[in-house]
Amino acid sequence: MNLSSPTNLLIAGVYYVIVGILCFFSIFGVYILIRYGRSTPLALTISLVFCFFFLRILAETYQTLNILLS
């Protein structure tokens, strides 16, 4: 990633702030699901599937960010 340009640095900073906010709300959502779910094994399974998809989406967006800023 080429961060020598201030614009690229600003774009990367905004990306990481948005990802941080989304991670916070995702963790809060998983906590609510586990805490107030009816079935603990079902809640954990849904949480693990959600985490897998969330991490996959983050990996794709980070790869796209690297391509855009290269």
mmCIF file of N, CA, C and O in Angstrom:
data_model
loop_
_atom_site.group_PDB
_atom_site.id
_atom_site.type_symbol
_atom_site.label_atom_id
_atom_site.label_comp_id
_atom_site.label_asym_id
_atom_site.label_seq_id
_atom_site.Cartn_x
_atom_site.Cartn_y
_atom_site.Cartn_z
ATOM 1 N N MET A 1 0.850 -1.164 0.000
ATOM 2 C CA MET A 1 0.000 0.000 0.000
ATOM 3 C C MET A 1 0.901 1.234 0.000
ATOM 4 O O MET A 1 1.801 1.346 0.819
ATOM 5 N N ASN A 2 0.650 2.135 -0.895
ATOM 6 C CA ASN A 2 1.430 3.358 -1.015
ATOM 7 C C ASN A 2 0.770 4.461 -0.189
ATOM 8 O O ASN A 2 -0.240 5.015 -0.571
ATOM 9 N N LEU A 3 1.353 4.746 0.972
ATOM 10 C CA LEU A 3 0.773 5.755 1.868
ATOM 11 C C LEU A 3 1.563 7.058 1.838
ATOM 12 O O LEU A 3 1.506 7.848 2.772
ATOM 13 N N SER A 4 2.311 7.292 0.772
ATOM 14 C CA SER A 4 3.089 8.522 0.705
ATOM 15 C C SER A 4 2.215 9.738 0.417
ATOM 16 O O SER A 4 2.536 10.843 0.815
ATOM 17 N N SER A 5 1.111 9.545 -0.242
ATOM 18 C CA SER A 5 0.208 10.643 -0.549
ATOM 19 C C SER A 5 -0.740 10.886 0.631
ATOM 20 O O SER A 5 -1.269 9.932 1.218
ATOM 21 N N PRO A 6 -0.971 12.137 0.996
ATOM 22 C CA PRO A 6 -1.920 12.421 2.086
ATOM 23 C C PRO A 6 -3.336 11.915 1.798
ATOM 24 O O PRO A 6 -4.048 11.504 2.707
ATOM 25 N N THR A 7 -3.706 11.921 0.521
ATOM 26 C CA THR A 7 -5.040 11.420 0.166
ATOM 27 C C THR A 7 -5.147 9.922 0.447
ATOM 28 O O THR A 7 -6.148 9.460 1.007
ATOM 29 N N ASN A 8 -4.119 9.176 0.079
ATOM 30 C CA ASN A 8 -4.122 7.736 0.353
ATOM 31 C C ASN A 8 -4.136 7.466 1.851
ATOM 32 O O ASN A 8 -4.811 6.546 2.316
ATOM 33 N N LEU A 9 -3.398 8.262 2.597
ATOM 34 C CA LEU A 9 -3.378 8.108 4.051
ATOM 35 C C LEU A 9 -4.748 8.411 4.652
ATOM 36 O O LEU A 9 -5.208 7.695 5.552
ATOM 37 N N LEU A 10 -5.418 9.414 4.143
ATOM 38 C CA LEU A 10 -6.758 9.758 4.614
ATOM 39 C C LEU A 10 -7.755 8.645 4.285
ATOM 40 O O LEU A 10 -8.570 8.257 5.139
ATOM 41 N N ILE A 11 -7.683 8.106 3.081
ATOM 42 C CA ILE A 11 -8.583 7.020 2.683
ATOM 43 C C ILE A 11 -8.362 5.794 3.567
ATOM 44 O O ILE A 11 -9.322 5.175 4.041
ATOM 45 N N ALA A 12 -7.094 5.446 3.810
ATOM 46 C CA ALA A 12 -6.799 4.301 4.671
ATOM 47 C C ALA A 12 -7.289 4.548 6.098
ATOM 48 O O ALA A 12 -7.835 3.647 6.742
ATOM 49 N N GLY A 13 -7.125 5.768 6.594
ATOM 50 C CA GLY A 13 -7.601 6.093 7.935
ATOM 51 C C GLY A 13 -9.102 5.979 8.072
ATOM 52 O O GLY A 13 -9.612 5.425 9.044
ATOM 53 N N VAL A 14 -9.824 6.482 7.077
ATOM 54 C CA VAL A 14 -11.286 6.376 7.085
ATOM 55 C C VAL A 14 -11.711 4.914 7.027
ATOM 56 O O VAL A 14 -12.633 4.494 7.730
ATOM 57 N N TYR A 15 -11.007 4.127 6.208
ATOM 58 C CA TYR A 15 -11.318 2.691 6.111
ATOM 59 C C TYR A 15 -11.174 2.025 7.473
ATOM 60 O O TYR A 15 -12.054 1.278 7.907
ATOM 61 N N TYR A 16 -10.057 2.295 8.176
ATOM 62 C CA TYR A 16 -9.838 1.645 9.463
ATOM 63 C C TYR A 16 -10.817 2.127 10.530
ATOM 64 O O TYR A 16 -11.223 1.334 11.392
ATOM 65 N N VAL A 17 -11.237 3.375 10.485
ATOM 66 C CA VAL A 17 -12.243 3.856 11.440
ATOM 67 C C VAL A 17 -13.581 3.160 11.192
ATOM 68 O O VAL A 17 -14.240 2.701 12.130
ATOM 69 N N ILE A 18 -13.976 3.052 9.934
ATOM 70 C CA ILE A 18 -15.237 2.370 9.604
ATOM 71 C C ILE A 18 -15.184 0.910 10.013
ATOM 72 O O ILE A 18 -16.133 0.373 10.589
ATOM 73 N N VAL A 19 -14.062 0.243 9.738
ATOM 74 C CA VAL A 19 -13.914 -1.162 10.131
ATOM 75 C C VAL A 19 -13.972 -1.301 11.646
ATOM 76 O O VAL A 19 -14.596 -2.226 12.171
ATOM 77 N N GLY A 20 -13.351 -0.382 12.374
ATOM 78 C CA GLY A 20 -13.403 -0.426 13.836
ATOM 79 C C GLY A 20 -14.816 -0.280 14.370
ATOM 80 O O GLY A 20 -15.217 -1.005 15.286
ATOM 81 N N ILE A 21 -15.569 0.634 13.799
ATOM 82 C CA ILE A 21 -16.966 0.824 14.226
ATOM 83 C C ILE A 21 -17.795 -0.418 13.919
ATOM 84 O O ILE A 21 -18.575 -0.882 14.761
ATOM 85 N N LEU A 22 -17.619 -0.974 12.724
ATOM 86 C CA LEU A 22 -18.358 -2.180 12.361
ATOM 87 C C LEU A 22 -17.977 -3.359 13.248
ATOM 88 O O LEU A 22 -18.844 -4.164 13.621
ATOM 89 N N CYS A 23 -16.702 -3.477 13.603
ATOM 90 C CA CYS A 23 -16.274 -4.557 14.499
ATOM 91 C C CYS A 23 -16.918 -4.401 15.877
ATOM 92 O O CYS A 23 -17.370 -5.385 16.468
ATOM 93 N N PHE A 24 -16.967 -3.183 16.380
ATOM 94 C CA PHE A 24 -17.591 -2.949 17.683
ATOM 95 C C PHE A 24 -19.055 -3.371 17.668
ATOM 96 O O PHE A 24 -19.509 -4.096 18.555
ATOM 97 N N PHE A 25 -19.803 -2.934 16.647
ATOM 98 C CA PHE A 25 -21.216 -3.291 16.590
ATOM 99 C C PHE A 25 -21.412 -4.782 16.331
ATOM 100 O O PHE A 25 -22.367 -5.386 16.829
ATOM 101 N N SER A 26 -20.513 -5.395 15.596
ATOM 102 C CA SER A 26 -20.610 -6.838 15.360
ATOM 103 C C SER A 26 -20.367 -7.615 16.643
ATOM 104 O O SER A 26 -21.090 -8.571 16.943
ATOM 105 N N ILE A 27 -19.355 -7.209 17.391
ATOM 106 C CA ILE A 27 -19.078 -7.881 18.662
ATOM 107 C C ILE A 27 -20.244 -7.686 19.621
ATOM 108 O O ILE A 27 -20.652 -8.615 20.324
ATOM 109 N N PHE A 28 -20.832 -6.494 19.635
ATOM 110 C CA PHE A 28 -21.989 -6.241 20.487
ATOM 111 C C PHE A 28 -23.174 -7.113 20.063
ATOM 112 O O PHE A 28 -23.874 -7.670 20.913
ATOM 113 N N GLY A 29 -23.380 -7.256 18.754
ATOM 114 C CA GLY A 29 -24.465 -8.106 18.264
ATOM 115 C C GLY A 29 -24.267 -9.561 18.636
ATOM 116 O O GLY A 29 -25.218 -10.259 19.025
ATOM 117 N N VAL A 30 -23.046 -10.042 18.529
ATOM 118 C CA VAL A 30 -22.757 -11.428 18.919
ATOM 119 C C VAL A 30 -22.957 -11.606 20.419
ATOM 120 O O VAL A 30 -23.504 -12.615 20.870
ATOM 121 N N TYR A 31 -22.553 -10.623 21.203
ATOM 122 C CA TYR A 31 -22.766 -10.697 22.647
ATOM 123 C C TYR A 31 -24.256 -10.782 22.970
ATOM 124 O O TYR A 31 -24.664 -11.609 23.799
ATOM 125 N N ILE A 32 -25.061 -9.952 22.347
ATOM 126 C CA ILE A 32 -26.510 -9.980 22.594
ATOM 127 C C ILE A 32 -27.087 -11.340 22.214
ATOM 128 O O ILE A 32 -27.912 -11.909 22.934
ATOM 129 N N LEU A 33 -26.638 -11.870 21.069
ATOM 130 C CA LEU A 33 -27.133 -13.176 20.619
ATOM 131 C C LEU A 33 -26.780 -14.273 21.611
ATOM 132 O O LEU A 33 -27.614 -15.104 21.956
ATOM 133 N N ILE A 34 -25.544 -14.279 22.102
ATOM 134 C CA ILE A 34 -25.123 -15.313 23.045
ATOM 135 C C ILE A 34 -25.794 -15.118 24.400
ATOM 136 O O ILE A 34 -26.245 -16.076 25.026
ATOM 137 N N ARG A 35 -25.895 -13.866 24.832
ATOM 138 C CA ARG A 35 -26.449 -13.587 26.166
ATOM 139 C C ARG A 35 -27.945 -13.860 26.245
ATOM 140 O O ARG A 35 -28.429 -14.419 27.223
ATOM 141 N N TYR A 36 -28.681 -13.457 25.216
ATOM 142 C CA TYR A 36 -30.139 -13.550 25.302
ATOM 143 C C TYR A 36 -30.735 -14.573 24.341
ATOM 144 O O TYR A 36 -31.954 -14.623 24.186
ATOM 145 N N GLY A 37 -29.898 -15.381 23.698
ATOM 146 C CA GLY A 37 -30.407 -16.412 22.802
ATOM 147 C C GLY A 37 -31.075 -17.531 23.574
ATOM 148 O O GLY A 37 -30.774 -17.784 24.737
ATOM 149 N N ARG A 38 -31.963 -18.217 22.921
ATOM 150 C CA ARG A 38 -32.690 -19.288 23.604
ATOM 151 C C ARG A 38 -31.833 -20.538 23.781
ATOM 152 O O ARG A 38 -31.886 -21.187 24.798
ATOM 153 N N SER A 39 -31.052 -20.860 22.775
ATOM 154 C CA SER A 39 -30.232 -22.054 22.820
ATOM 155 C C SER A 39 -28.771 -21.656 22.682
ATOM 156 O O SER A 39 -28.372 -21.056 21.677
ATOM 157 N N THR A 40 -27.959 -22.006 23.664
ATOM 158 C CA THR A 40 -26.547 -21.617 23.638
ATOM 159 C C THR A 40 -25.793 -22.237 22.467
ATOM 160 O O THR A 40 -25.054 -21.521 21.779
ATOM 161 N N PRO A 41 -25.944 -23.544 22.175
ATOM 162 C CA PRO A 41 -25.212 -24.102 21.024
ATOM 163 C C PRO A 41 -25.619 -23.461 19.695
ATOM 164 O O PRO A 41 -24.766 -23.206 18.842
ATOM 165 N N LEU A 42 -26.901 -23.178 19.534
ATOM 166 C CA LEU A 42 -27.363 -22.531 18.306
ATOM 167 C C LEU A 42 -26.807 -21.112 18.202
ATOM 168 O O LEU A 42 -26.349 -20.686 17.144
ATOM 169 N N ALA A 43 -26.811 -20.386 19.322
ATOM 170 C CA ALA A 43 -26.273 -19.024 19.327
ATOM 171 C C ALA A 43 -24.783 -19.029 19.015
ATOM 172 O O ALA A 43 -24.295 -18.195 18.252
ATOM 173 N N LEU A 44 -24.035 -19.973 19.559
ATOM 174 C CA LEU A 44 -22.605 -20.054 19.273
ATOM 175 C C LEU A 44 -22.342 -20.421 17.822
ATOM 176 O O LEU A 44 -21.429 -19.890 17.193
ATOM 177 N N THR A 45 -23.147 -21.311 17.266
ATOM 178 C CA THR A 45 -22.999 -21.695 15.864
ATOM 179 C C THR A 45 -23.265 -20.502 14.950
ATOM 180 O O THR A 45 -22.495 -20.225 14.026
ATOM 181 N N ILE A 46 -24.337 -19.780 15.218
ATOM 182 C CA ILE A 46 -24.657 -18.594 14.415
ATOM 183 C C ILE A 46 -23.549 -17.556 14.555
ATOM 184 O O ILE A 46 -23.144 -16.926 13.577
ATOM 185 N N SER A 47 -23.027 -17.376 15.757
ATOM 186 C CA SER A 47 -21.948 -16.423 15.987
ATOM 187 C C SER A 47 -20.684 -16.799 15.216
ATOM 188 O O SER A 47 -20.024 -15.941 14.631
ATOM 189 N N LEU A 48 -20.336 -18.082 15.204
ATOM 190 C CA LEU A 48 -19.150 -18.516 14.474
ATOM 191 C C LEU A 48 -19.309 -18.334 12.972
ATOM 192 O O LEU A 48 -18.382 -17.901 12.288
ATOM 193 N N VAL A 49 -20.490 -18.645 12.453
ATOM 194 C CA VAL A 49 -20.744 -18.433 11.025
ATOM 195 C C VAL A 49 -20.679 -16.945 10.700
ATOM 196 O O VAL A 49 -20.078 -16.538 9.703
ATOM 197 N N PHE A 50 -21.276 -16.123 11.553
ATOM 198 C CA PHE A 50 -21.223 -14.676 11.351
ATOM 199 C C PHE A 50 -19.788 -14.180 11.357
ATOM 200 O O PHE A 50 -19.394 -13.374 10.516
ATOM 201 N N CYS A 51 -18.979 -14.646 12.313
ATOM 202 C CA CYS A 51 -17.574 -14.227 12.393
ATOM 203 C C CYS A 51 -16.810 -14.630 11.141
ATOM 204 O O CYS A 51 -15.998 -13.858 10.626
ATOM 205 N N PHE A 52 -17.058 -15.832 10.633
ATOM 206 C CA PHE A 52 -16.386 -16.284 9.415
ATOM 207 C C PHE A 52 -16.723 -15.365 8.244
ATOM 208 O O PHE A 52 -15.837 -14.916 7.528
ATOM 209 N N PHE A 53 -18.005 -15.081 8.043
ATOM 210 C CA PHE A 53 -18.416 -14.207 6.948
ATOM 211 C C PHE A 53 -17.882 -12.789 7.129
ATOM 212 O O PHE A 53 -17.446 -12.148 6.173
ATOM 213 N N PHE A 54 -17.897 -12.291 8.349
ATOM 214 C CA PHE A 54 -17.400 -10.943 8.615
ATOM 215 C C PHE A 54 -15.913 -10.841 8.311
ATOM 216 O O PHE A 54 -15.463 -9.888 7.673
ATOM 217 N N LEU A 55 -15.135 -11.830 8.743
ATOM 218 C CA LEU A 55 -13.701 -11.813 8.458
ATOM 219 C C LEU A 55 -13.417 -11.958 6.971
ATOM 220 O O LEU A 55 -12.488 -11.347 6.446
ATOM 221 N N ARG A 56 -14.215 -12.731 6.275
ATOM 222 C CA ARG A 56 -14.041 -12.889 4.827
ATOM 223 C C ARG A 56 -14.317 -11.562 4.106
ATOM 224 O O ARG A 56 -13.574 -11.171 3.199
ATOM 225 N N ILE A 57 -15.360 -10.878 4.514
ATOM 226 C CA ILE A 57 -15.685 -9.582 3.912
ATOM 227 C C ILE A 57 -14.573 -8.579 4.212
ATOM 228 O O ILE A 57 -14.169 -7.812 3.334
ATOM 229 N N LEU A 58 -14.053 -8.573 5.438
ATOM 230 C CA LEU A 58 -12.960 -7.664 5.775
ATOM 231 C C LEU A 58 -11.716 -7.951 4.941
ATOM 232 O O LEU A 58 -11.025 -7.030 4.500
ATOM 233 N N ALA A 59 -11.421 -9.223 4.715
ATOM 234 C CA ALA A 59 -10.251 -9.576 3.906
ATOM 235 C C ALA A 59 -10.413 -9.084 2.471
ATOM 236 O O ALA A 59 -9.468 -8.557 1.877
ATOM 237 N N GLU A 60 -11.607 -9.228 1.919
ATOM 238 C CA GLU A 60 -11.858 -8.768 0.546
ATOM 239 C C GLU A 60 -11.764 -7.248 0.440
ATOM 240 O O GLU A 60 -11.189 -6.718 -0.505
ATOM 241 N N THR A 61 -12.320 -6.551 1.416
ATOM 242 C CA THR A 61 -12.267 -5.091 1.348
ATOM 243 C C THR A 61 -10.848 -4.579 1.564
ATOM 244 O O THR A 61 -10.438 -3.593 0.955
ATOM 245 N N TYR A 62 -10.070 -5.251 2.403
ATOM 246 C CA TYR A 62 -8.672 -4.849 2.602
ATOM 247 C C TYR A 62 -7.863 -5.084 1.328
ATOM 248 O O TYR A 62 -7.015 -4.252 0.944
ATOM 249 N N GLN A 63 -8.131 -6.194 0.654
ATOM 250 C CA GLN A 63 -7.449 -6.465 -0.618
ATOM 251 C C GLN A 63 -7.815 -5.399 -1.651
ATOM 252 O O GLN A 63 -6.964 -4.923 -2.386
ATOM 253 N N THR A 64 -9.080 -5.019 -1.705
ATOM 254 C CA THR A 64 -9.517 -3.964 -2.625
ATOM 255 C C THR A 64 -8.852 -2.640 -2.267
ATOM 256 O O THR A 64 -8.424 -1.896 -3.163
ATOM 257 N N LEU A 65 -8.745 -2.324 -0.988
ATOM 258 C CA LEU A 65 -8.065 -1.103 -0.558
ATOM 259 C C LEU A 65 -6.602 -1.114 -1.003
ATOM 260 O O LEU A 65 -6.093 -0.095 -1.486
ATOM 261 N N ASN A 66 -5.943 -2.255 -0.849
ATOM 262 C CA ASN A 66 -4.550 -2.350 -1.316
ATOM 263 C C ASN A 66 -4.425 -2.130 -2.807
ATOM 264 O O ASN A 66 -3.506 -1.466 -3.262
ATOM 265 N N ILE A 67 -5.349 -2.672 -3.583
ATOM 266 C CA ILE A 67 -5.310 -2.492 -5.037
ATOM 267 C C ILE A 67 -5.541 -1.023 -5.399
ATOM 268 O O ILE A 67 -4.866 -0.471 -6.254
ATOM 269 N N LEU A 68 -6.509 -0.378 -4.727
ATOM 270 C CA LEU A 68 -6.810 1.017 -5.032
ATOM 271 C C LEU A 68 -5.667 1.962 -4.667
ATOM 272 O O LEU A 68 -5.430 2.946 -5.365
ATOM 273 N N LEU A 69 -4.965 1.660 -3.586
ATOM 274 C CA LEU A 69 -3.927 2.564 -3.126
ATOM 275 C C LEU A 69 -2.529 2.208 -3.632
ATOM 276 O O LEU A 69 -1.566 2.859 -3.267
ATOM 277 N N SER A 70 -2.423 1.213 -4.464
ATOM 278 C CA SER A 70 -1.112 0.824 -5.003
ATOM 279 C C SER A 70 -0.728 1.664 -6.192
ATOM 280 O O SER A 70 -1.470 2.229 -6.889
#
